[in-house]
PDB file of C-alpha atoms and ligand atoms in Angstrom:
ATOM      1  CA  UNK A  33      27.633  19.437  68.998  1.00 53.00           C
ATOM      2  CA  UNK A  34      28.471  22.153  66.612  1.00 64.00           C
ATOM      3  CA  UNK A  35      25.743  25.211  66.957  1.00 71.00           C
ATOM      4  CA  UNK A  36      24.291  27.997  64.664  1.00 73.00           C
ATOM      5  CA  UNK A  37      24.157  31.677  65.896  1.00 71.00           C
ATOM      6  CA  UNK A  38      20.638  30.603  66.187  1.00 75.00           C
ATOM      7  CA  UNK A  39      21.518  27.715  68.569  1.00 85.00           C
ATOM      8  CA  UNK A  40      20.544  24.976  66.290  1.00 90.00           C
ATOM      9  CA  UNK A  41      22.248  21.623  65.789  1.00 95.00           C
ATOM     10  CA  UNK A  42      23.794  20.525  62.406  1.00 95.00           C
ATOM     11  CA  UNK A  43      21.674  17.693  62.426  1.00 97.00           C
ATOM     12  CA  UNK A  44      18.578  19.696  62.774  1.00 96.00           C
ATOM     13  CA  UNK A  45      19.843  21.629  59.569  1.00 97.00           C
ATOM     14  CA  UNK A  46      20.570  18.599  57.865  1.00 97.00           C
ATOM     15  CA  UNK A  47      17.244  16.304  58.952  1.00 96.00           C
ATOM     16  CA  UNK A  48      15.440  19.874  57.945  1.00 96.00           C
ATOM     17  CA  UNK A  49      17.499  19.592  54.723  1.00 97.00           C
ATOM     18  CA  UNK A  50      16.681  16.098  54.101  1.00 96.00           C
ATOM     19  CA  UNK A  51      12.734  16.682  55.223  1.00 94.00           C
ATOM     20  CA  UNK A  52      12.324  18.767  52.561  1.00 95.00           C
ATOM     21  CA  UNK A  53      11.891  16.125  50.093  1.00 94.00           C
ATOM     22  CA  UNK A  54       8.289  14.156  49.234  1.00 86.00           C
ATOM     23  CA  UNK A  55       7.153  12.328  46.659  1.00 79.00           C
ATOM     24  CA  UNK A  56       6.518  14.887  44.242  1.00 80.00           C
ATOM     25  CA  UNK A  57       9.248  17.077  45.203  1.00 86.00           C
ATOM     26  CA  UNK A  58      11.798  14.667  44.466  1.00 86.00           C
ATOM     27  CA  UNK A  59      14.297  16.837  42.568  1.00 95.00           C
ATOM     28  CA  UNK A  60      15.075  20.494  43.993  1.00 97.00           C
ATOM     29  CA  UNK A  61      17.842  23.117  43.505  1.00 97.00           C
ATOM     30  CA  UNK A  62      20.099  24.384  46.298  1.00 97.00           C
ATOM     31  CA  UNK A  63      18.169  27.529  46.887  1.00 97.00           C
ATOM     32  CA  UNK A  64      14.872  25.545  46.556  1.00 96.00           C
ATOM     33  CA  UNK A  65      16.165  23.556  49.103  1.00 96.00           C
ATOM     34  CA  UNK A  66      17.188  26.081  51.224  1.00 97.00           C
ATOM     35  CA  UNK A  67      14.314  27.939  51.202  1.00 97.00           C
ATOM     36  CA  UNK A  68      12.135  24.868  51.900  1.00 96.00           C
ATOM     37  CA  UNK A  69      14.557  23.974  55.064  1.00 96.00           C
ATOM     38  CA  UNK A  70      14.113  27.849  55.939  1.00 96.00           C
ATOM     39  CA  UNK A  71      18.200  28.129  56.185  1.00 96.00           C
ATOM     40  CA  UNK A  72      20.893  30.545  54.562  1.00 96.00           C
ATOM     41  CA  UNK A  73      21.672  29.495  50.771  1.00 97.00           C
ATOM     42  CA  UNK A  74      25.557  29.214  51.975  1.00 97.00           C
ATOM     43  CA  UNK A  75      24.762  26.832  54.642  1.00 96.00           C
ATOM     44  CA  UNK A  76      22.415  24.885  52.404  1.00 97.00           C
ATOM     45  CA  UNK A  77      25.061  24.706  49.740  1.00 97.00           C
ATOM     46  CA  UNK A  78      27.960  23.513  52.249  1.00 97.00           C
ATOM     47  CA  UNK A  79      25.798  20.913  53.813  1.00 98.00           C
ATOM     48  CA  UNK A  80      24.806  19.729  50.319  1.00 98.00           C
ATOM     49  CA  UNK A  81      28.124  19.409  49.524  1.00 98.00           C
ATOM     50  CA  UNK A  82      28.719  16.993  52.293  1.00 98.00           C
ATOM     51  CA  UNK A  83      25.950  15.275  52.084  1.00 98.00           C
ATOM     52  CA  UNK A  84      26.330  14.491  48.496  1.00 98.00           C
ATOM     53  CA  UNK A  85      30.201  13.108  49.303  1.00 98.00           C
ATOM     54  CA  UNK A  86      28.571  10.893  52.039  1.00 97.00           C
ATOM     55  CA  UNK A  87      25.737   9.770  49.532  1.00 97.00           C
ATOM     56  CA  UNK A  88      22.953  10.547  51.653  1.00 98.00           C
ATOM     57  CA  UNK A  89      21.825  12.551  48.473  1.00 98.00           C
ATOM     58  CA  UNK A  90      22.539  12.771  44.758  1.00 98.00           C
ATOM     59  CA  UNK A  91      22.648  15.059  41.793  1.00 97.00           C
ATOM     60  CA  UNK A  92      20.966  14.173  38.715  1.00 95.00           C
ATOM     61  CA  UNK A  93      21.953  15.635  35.434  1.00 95.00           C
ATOM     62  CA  UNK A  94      20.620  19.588  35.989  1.00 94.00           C
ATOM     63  CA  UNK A  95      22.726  19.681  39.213  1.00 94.00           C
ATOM     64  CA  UNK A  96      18.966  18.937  40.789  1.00 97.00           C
ATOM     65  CA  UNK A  97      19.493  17.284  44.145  1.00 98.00           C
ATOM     66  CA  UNK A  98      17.874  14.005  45.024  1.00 97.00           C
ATOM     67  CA  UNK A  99      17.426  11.328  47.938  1.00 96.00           C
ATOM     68  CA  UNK A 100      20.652   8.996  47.249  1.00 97.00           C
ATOM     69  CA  UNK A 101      20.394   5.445  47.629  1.00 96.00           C
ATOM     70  CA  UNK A 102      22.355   5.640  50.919  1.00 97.00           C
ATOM     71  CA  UNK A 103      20.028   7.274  52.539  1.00 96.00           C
ATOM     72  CA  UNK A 104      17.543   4.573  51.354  1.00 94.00           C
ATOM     73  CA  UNK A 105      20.209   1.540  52.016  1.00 95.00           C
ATOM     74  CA  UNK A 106      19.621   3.204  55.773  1.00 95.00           C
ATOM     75  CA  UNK A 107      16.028   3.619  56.093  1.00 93.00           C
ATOM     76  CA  UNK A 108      15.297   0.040  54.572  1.00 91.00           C
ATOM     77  CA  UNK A 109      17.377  -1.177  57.956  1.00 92.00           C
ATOM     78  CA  UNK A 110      14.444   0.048  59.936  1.00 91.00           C
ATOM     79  CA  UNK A 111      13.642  -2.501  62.685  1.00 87.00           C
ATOM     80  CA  UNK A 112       9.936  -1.252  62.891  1.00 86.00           C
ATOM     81  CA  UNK A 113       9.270  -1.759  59.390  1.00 91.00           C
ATOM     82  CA  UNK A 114      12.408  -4.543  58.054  1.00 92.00           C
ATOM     83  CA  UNK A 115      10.660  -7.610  59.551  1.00 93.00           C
ATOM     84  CA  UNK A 116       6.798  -6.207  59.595  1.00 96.00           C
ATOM     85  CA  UNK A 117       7.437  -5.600  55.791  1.00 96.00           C
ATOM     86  CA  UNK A 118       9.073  -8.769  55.071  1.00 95.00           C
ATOM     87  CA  UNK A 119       6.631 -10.949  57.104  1.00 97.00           C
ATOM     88  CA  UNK A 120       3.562  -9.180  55.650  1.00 98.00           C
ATOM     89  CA  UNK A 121       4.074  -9.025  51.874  1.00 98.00           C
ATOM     90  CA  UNK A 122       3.136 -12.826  51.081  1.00 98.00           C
ATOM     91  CA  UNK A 123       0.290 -12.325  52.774  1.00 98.00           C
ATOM     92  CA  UNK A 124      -0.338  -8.007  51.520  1.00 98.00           C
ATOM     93  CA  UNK A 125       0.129 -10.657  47.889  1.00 98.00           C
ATOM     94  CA  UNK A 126      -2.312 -13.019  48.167  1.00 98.00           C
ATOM     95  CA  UNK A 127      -4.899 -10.091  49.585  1.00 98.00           C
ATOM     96  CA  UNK A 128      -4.428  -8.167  46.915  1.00 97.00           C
ATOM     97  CA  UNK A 129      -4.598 -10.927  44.190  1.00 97.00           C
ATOM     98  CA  UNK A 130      -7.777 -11.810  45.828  1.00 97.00           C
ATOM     99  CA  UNK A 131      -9.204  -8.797  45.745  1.00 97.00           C
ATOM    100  CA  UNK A 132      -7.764  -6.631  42.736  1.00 96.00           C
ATOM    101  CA  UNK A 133      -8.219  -3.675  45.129  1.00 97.00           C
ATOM    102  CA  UNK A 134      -5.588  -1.512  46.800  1.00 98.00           C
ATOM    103  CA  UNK A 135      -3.840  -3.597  49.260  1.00 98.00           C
ATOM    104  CA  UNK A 136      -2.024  -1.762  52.504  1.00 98.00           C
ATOM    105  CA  UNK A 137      -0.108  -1.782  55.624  1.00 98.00           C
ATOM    106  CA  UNK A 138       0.955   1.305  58.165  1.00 98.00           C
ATOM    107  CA  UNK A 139       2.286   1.596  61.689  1.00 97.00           C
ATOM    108  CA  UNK A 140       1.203   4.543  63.838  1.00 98.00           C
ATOM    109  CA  UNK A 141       3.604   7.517  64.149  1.00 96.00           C
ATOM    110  CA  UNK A 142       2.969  10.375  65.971  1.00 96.00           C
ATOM    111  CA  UNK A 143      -0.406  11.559  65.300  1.00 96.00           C
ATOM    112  CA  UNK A 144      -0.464   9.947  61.890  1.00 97.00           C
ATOM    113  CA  UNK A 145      -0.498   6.651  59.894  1.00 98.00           C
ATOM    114  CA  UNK A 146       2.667   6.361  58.063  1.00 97.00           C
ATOM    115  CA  UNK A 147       2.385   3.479  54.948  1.00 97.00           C
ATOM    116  CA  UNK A 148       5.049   1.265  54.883  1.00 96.00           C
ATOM    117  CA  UNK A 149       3.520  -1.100  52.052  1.00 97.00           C
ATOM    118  CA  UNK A 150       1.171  -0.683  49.136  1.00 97.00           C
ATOM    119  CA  UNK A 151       0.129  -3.123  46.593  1.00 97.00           C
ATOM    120  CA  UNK A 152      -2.304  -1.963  43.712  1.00 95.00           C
ATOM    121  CA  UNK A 153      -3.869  -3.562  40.585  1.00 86.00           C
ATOM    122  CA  UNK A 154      -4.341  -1.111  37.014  1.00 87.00           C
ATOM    123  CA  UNK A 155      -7.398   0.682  37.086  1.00 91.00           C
ATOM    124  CA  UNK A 156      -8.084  -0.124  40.850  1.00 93.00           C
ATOM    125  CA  UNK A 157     -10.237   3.091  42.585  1.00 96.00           C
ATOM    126  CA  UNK A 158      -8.798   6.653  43.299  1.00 95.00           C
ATOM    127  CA  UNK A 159      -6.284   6.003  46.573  1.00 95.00           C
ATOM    128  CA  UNK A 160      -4.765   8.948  48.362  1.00 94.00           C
ATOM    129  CA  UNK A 161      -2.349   6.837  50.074  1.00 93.00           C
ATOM    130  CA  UNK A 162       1.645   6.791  48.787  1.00 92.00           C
ATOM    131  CA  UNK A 163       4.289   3.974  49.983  1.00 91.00           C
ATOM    132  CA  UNK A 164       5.807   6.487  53.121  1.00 91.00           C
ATOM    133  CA  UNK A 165       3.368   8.774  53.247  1.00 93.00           C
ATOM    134  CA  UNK A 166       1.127   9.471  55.588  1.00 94.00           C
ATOM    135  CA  UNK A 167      -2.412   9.871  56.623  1.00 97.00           C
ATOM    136  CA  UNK A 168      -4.444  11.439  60.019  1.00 97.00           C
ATOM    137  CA  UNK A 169      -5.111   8.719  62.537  1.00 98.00           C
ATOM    138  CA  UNK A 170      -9.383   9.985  62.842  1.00 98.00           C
ATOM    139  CA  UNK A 171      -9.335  10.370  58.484  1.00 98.00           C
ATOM    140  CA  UNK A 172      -8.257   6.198  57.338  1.00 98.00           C
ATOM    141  CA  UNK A 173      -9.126   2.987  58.221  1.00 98.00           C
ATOM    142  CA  UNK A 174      -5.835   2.481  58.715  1.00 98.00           C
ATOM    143  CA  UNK A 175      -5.470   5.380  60.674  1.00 98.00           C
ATOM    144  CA  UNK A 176      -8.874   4.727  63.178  1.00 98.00           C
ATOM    145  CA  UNK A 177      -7.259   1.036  63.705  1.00 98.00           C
ATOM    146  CA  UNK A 178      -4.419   2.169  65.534  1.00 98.00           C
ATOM    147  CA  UNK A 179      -5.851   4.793  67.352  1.00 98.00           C
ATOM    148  CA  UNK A 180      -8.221   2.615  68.954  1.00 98.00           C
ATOM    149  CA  UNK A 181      -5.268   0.351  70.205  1.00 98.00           C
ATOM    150  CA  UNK A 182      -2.956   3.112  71.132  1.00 98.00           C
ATOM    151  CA  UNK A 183      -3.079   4.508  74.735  1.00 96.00           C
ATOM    152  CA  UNK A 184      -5.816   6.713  75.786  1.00 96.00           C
ATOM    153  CA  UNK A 185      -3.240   9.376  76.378  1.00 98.00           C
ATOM    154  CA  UNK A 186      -3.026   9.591  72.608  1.00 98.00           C
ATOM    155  CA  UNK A 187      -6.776   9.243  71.645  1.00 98.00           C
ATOM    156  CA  UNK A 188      -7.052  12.244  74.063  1.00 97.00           C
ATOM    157  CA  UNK A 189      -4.838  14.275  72.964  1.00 97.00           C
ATOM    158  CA  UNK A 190      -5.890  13.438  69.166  1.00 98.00           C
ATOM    159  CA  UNK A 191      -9.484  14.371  70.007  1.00 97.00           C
ATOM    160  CA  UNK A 192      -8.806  17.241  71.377  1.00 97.00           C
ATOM    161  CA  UNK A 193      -7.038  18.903  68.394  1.00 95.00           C
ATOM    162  CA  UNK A 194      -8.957  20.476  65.329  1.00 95.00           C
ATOM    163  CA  UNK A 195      -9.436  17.241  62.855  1.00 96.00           C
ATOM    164  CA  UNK A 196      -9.535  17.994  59.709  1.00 96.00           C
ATOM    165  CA  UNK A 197     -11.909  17.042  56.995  1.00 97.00           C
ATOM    166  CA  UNK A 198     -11.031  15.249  53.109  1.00 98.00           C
ATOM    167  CA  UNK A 199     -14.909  14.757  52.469  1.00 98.00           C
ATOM    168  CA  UNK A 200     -18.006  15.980  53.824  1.00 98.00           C
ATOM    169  CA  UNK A 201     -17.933  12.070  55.253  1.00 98.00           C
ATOM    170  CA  UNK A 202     -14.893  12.751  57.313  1.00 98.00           C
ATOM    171  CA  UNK A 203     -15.907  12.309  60.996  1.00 98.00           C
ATOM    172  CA  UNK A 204     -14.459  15.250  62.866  1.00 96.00           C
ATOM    173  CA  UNK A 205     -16.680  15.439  66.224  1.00 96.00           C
ATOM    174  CA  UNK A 206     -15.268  14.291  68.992  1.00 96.00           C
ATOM    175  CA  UNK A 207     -18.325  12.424  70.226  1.00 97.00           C
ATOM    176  CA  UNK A 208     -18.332  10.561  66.980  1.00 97.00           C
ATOM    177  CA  UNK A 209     -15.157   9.580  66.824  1.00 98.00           C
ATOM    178  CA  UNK A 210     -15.005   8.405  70.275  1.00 98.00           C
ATOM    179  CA  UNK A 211     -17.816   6.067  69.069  1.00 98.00           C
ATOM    180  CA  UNK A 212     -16.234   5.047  65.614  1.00 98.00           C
ATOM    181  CA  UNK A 213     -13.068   4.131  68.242  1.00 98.00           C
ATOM    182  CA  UNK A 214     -14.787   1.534  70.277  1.00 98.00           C
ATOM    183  CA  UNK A 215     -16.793   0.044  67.353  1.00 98.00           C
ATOM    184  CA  UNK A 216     -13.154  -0.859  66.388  1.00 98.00           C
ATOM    185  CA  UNK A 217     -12.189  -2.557  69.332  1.00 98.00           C
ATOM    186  CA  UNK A 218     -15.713  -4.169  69.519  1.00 98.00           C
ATOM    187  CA  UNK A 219     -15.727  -5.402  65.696  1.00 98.00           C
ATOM    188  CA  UNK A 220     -11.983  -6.135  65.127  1.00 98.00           C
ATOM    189  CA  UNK A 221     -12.491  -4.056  61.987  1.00 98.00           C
ATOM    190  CA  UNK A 222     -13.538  -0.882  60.714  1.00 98.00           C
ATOM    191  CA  UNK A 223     -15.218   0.533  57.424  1.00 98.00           C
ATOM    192  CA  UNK A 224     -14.602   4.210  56.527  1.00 98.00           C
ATOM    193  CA  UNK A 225     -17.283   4.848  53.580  1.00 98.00           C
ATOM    194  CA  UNK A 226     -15.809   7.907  51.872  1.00 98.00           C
ATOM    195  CA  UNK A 227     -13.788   9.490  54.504  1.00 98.00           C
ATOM    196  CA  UNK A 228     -10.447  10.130  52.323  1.00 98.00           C
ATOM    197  CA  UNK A 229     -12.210  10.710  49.127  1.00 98.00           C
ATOM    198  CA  UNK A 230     -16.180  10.495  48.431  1.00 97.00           C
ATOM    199  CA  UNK A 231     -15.586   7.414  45.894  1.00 97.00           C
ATOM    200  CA  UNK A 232     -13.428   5.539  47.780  1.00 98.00           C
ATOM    201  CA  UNK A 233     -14.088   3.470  51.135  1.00 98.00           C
ATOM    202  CA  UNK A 234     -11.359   1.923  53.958  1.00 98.00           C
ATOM    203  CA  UNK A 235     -11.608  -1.027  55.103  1.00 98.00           C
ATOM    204  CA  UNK A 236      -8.657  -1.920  57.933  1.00 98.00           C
ATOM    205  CA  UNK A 237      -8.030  -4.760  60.528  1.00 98.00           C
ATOM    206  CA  UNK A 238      -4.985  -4.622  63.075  1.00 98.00           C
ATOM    207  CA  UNK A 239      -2.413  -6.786  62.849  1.00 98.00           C
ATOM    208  CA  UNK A 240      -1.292  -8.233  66.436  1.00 98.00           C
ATOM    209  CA  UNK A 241       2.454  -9.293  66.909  1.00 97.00           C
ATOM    210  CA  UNK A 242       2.904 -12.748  68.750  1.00 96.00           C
ATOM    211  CA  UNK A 243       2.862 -10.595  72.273  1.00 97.00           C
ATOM    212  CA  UNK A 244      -0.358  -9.073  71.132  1.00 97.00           C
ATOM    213  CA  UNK A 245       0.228  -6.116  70.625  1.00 97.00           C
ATOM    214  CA  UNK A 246      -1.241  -4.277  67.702  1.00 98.00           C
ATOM    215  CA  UNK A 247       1.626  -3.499  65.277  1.00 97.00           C
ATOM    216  CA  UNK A 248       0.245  -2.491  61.938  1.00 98.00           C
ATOM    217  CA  UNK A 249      -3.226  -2.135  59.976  1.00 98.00           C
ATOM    218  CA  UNK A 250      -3.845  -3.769  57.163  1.00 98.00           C
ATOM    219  CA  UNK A 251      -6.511  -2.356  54.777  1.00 98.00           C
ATOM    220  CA  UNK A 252      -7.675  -2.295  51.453  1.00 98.00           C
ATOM    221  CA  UNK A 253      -9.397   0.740  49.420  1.00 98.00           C
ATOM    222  CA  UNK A 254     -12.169  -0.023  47.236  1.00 98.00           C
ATOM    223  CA  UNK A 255     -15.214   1.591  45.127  1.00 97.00           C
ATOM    224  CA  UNK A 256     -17.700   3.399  47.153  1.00 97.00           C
ATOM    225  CA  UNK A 257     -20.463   3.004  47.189  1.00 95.00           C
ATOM    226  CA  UNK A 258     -20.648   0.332  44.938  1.00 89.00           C
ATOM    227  CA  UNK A 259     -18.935  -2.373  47.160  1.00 93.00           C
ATOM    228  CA  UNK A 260     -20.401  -4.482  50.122  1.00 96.00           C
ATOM    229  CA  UNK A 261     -17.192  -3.973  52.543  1.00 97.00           C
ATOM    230  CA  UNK A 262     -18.769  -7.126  54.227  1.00 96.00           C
ATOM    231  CA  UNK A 263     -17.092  -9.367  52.121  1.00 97.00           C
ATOM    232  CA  UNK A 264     -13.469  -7.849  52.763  1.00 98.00           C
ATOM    233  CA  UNK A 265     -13.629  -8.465  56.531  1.00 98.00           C
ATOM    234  CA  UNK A 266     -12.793 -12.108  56.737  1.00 98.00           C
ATOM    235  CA  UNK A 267      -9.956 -12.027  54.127  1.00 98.00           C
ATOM    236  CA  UNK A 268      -8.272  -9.382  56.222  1.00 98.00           C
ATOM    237  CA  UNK A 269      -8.301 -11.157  59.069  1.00 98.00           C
ATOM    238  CA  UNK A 270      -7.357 -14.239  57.314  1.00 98.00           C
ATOM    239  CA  UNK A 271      -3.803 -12.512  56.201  1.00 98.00           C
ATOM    240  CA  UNK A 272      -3.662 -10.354  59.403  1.00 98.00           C
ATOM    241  CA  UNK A 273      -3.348 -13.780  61.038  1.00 98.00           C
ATOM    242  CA  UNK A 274      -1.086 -14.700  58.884  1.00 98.00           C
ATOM    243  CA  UNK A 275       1.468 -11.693  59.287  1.00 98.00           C
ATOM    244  CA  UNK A 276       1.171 -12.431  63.279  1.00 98.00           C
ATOM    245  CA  UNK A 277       2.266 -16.102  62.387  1.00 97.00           C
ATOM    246  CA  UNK A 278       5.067 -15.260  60.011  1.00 97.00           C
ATOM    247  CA  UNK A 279       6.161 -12.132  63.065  1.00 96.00           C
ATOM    248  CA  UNK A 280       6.312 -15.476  65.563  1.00 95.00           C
ATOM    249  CA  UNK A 281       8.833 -17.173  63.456  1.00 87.00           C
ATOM    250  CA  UNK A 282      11.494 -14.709  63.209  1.00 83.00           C
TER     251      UNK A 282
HETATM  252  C1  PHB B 575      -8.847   4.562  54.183  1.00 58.36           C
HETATM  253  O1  PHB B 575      -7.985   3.896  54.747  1.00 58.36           O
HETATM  254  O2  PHB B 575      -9.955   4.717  54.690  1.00 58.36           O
HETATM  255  C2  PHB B 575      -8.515   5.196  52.893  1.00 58.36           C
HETATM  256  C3  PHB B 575      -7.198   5.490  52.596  1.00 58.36           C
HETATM  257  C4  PHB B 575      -6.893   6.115  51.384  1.00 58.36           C
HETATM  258  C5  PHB B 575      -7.917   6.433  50.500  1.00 58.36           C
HETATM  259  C6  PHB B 575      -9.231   6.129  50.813  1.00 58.36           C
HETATM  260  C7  PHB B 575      -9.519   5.502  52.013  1.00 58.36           C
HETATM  261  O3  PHB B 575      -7.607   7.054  49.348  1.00 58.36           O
END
């Protein structure tokens, strides 16, 4: 594969290139790209060029680049999300309808929860979380559901990295969180009172697929502290069910 003097792949270049957009950095110049990817303007510019003529990303009106629709046509392929997504938005529906509180789903990666679905009513309480972005694993309910069914090579090595704190709620000792961890796995569920932001609270099931493995969390953010999370528990499970059902016929 074709090298840099610096010995780096074009496809590290380019997935640099690409990386350097998020959700409200959707739009950026050729030198604000570059400097983002941390590569030469000239390189930036030819790679743009060709990735603009392969449609992988657009330019809007100012010559501003942006994620093209190819690149999305790609991604929406993705087997780990495609039938998860598919299977769990009837259910992620009725939840949400239910409730009239944020309504989500995310699948572990790496050392974070990435969101893969989001549904949320007008008015509905502050919610940090963004359709594919992405939240610490020891921070969300989401998050705390799959670490404590991922291996305990993970949990380790997530403990034993500085966890950073959103609130002055945000557990952050490993003793604690070891203890938050098997509460999970104990209750089926777990309630995060103000972990992400000091008026909101998590509440987040797993999501088994017909094997049994956990797959996804689903969760919903509501008011803290004015709601009783109790009454959120069974209605997750209800549609967490659900998704495992709709996973078994496909
Ligand atoms: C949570 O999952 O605990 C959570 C996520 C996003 C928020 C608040 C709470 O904004």
């Amino acid at each position: 594969m074709a090298r840099s003097p610096s010995g780096e792949s074009v496809v590290e270049r380019v997935v640099r290139l690409l990386g350097a957009f998020e959700r409200d950095v959707s739009a950026l110049t050729v030198s604000d790209l570059a400097r983002r990817a941390d590569l030469p303007v000239a390189t930036a510019h030819r790679l743009v060029g060709e990735l603009v003529g392969a449609g992988l990303l657009e330019r809007d009106a100012d010559r501003r680049l942006r994620v093209g629709l190819r690149l999305w046509e790609i991604a929406s392929h993705a087997p780990r999300t495609q039938g998860l997504r598919e299977a769990a938005l009837p259910f992620l529906e009725n939840l949400q309808a239910a409730t009239r509180q944020h309504t989500q789903l995310g699948v572990l990666d790496g050392t974070d929860v990435l969101f893969v679905e989001r549904l949320s009513a007008p008015g509905s309480v502050v919610n940090l979380t963004r359709l594919g972005g992405r939240l610490p694993l020891h921070a969300s309910s989401s998050g705390l559901v799959l670490l404590a069914n991922a291996g305990s090579g993970l949990q380790e090595r997530v403990l034993a990295e500085p966890l950073p704190r959103f609130t002055e709620h945000t557990p952050h000792e490993p003793e604690r969180l070891r203890a938050l961890l098997a509460g999970v796995r104990r209750d089926h569920h777990v309630v995060c009172r103000g972990y992400i932001h000091s008026d909101a609270m998590g509440i987040a099931v797993p999501v088994h697929a017909p094997a049994g493995e956990v797959v996804a969390a689903l969760g919903v953010v509501v008011p803290h502290p004015s709601e009783n999370p109790g009454q959120y528990v069974s209605g997750l499970w209800t549609a967490a069910h659900g998704i495992t059902r709709a996973l078994r016929g496909r």
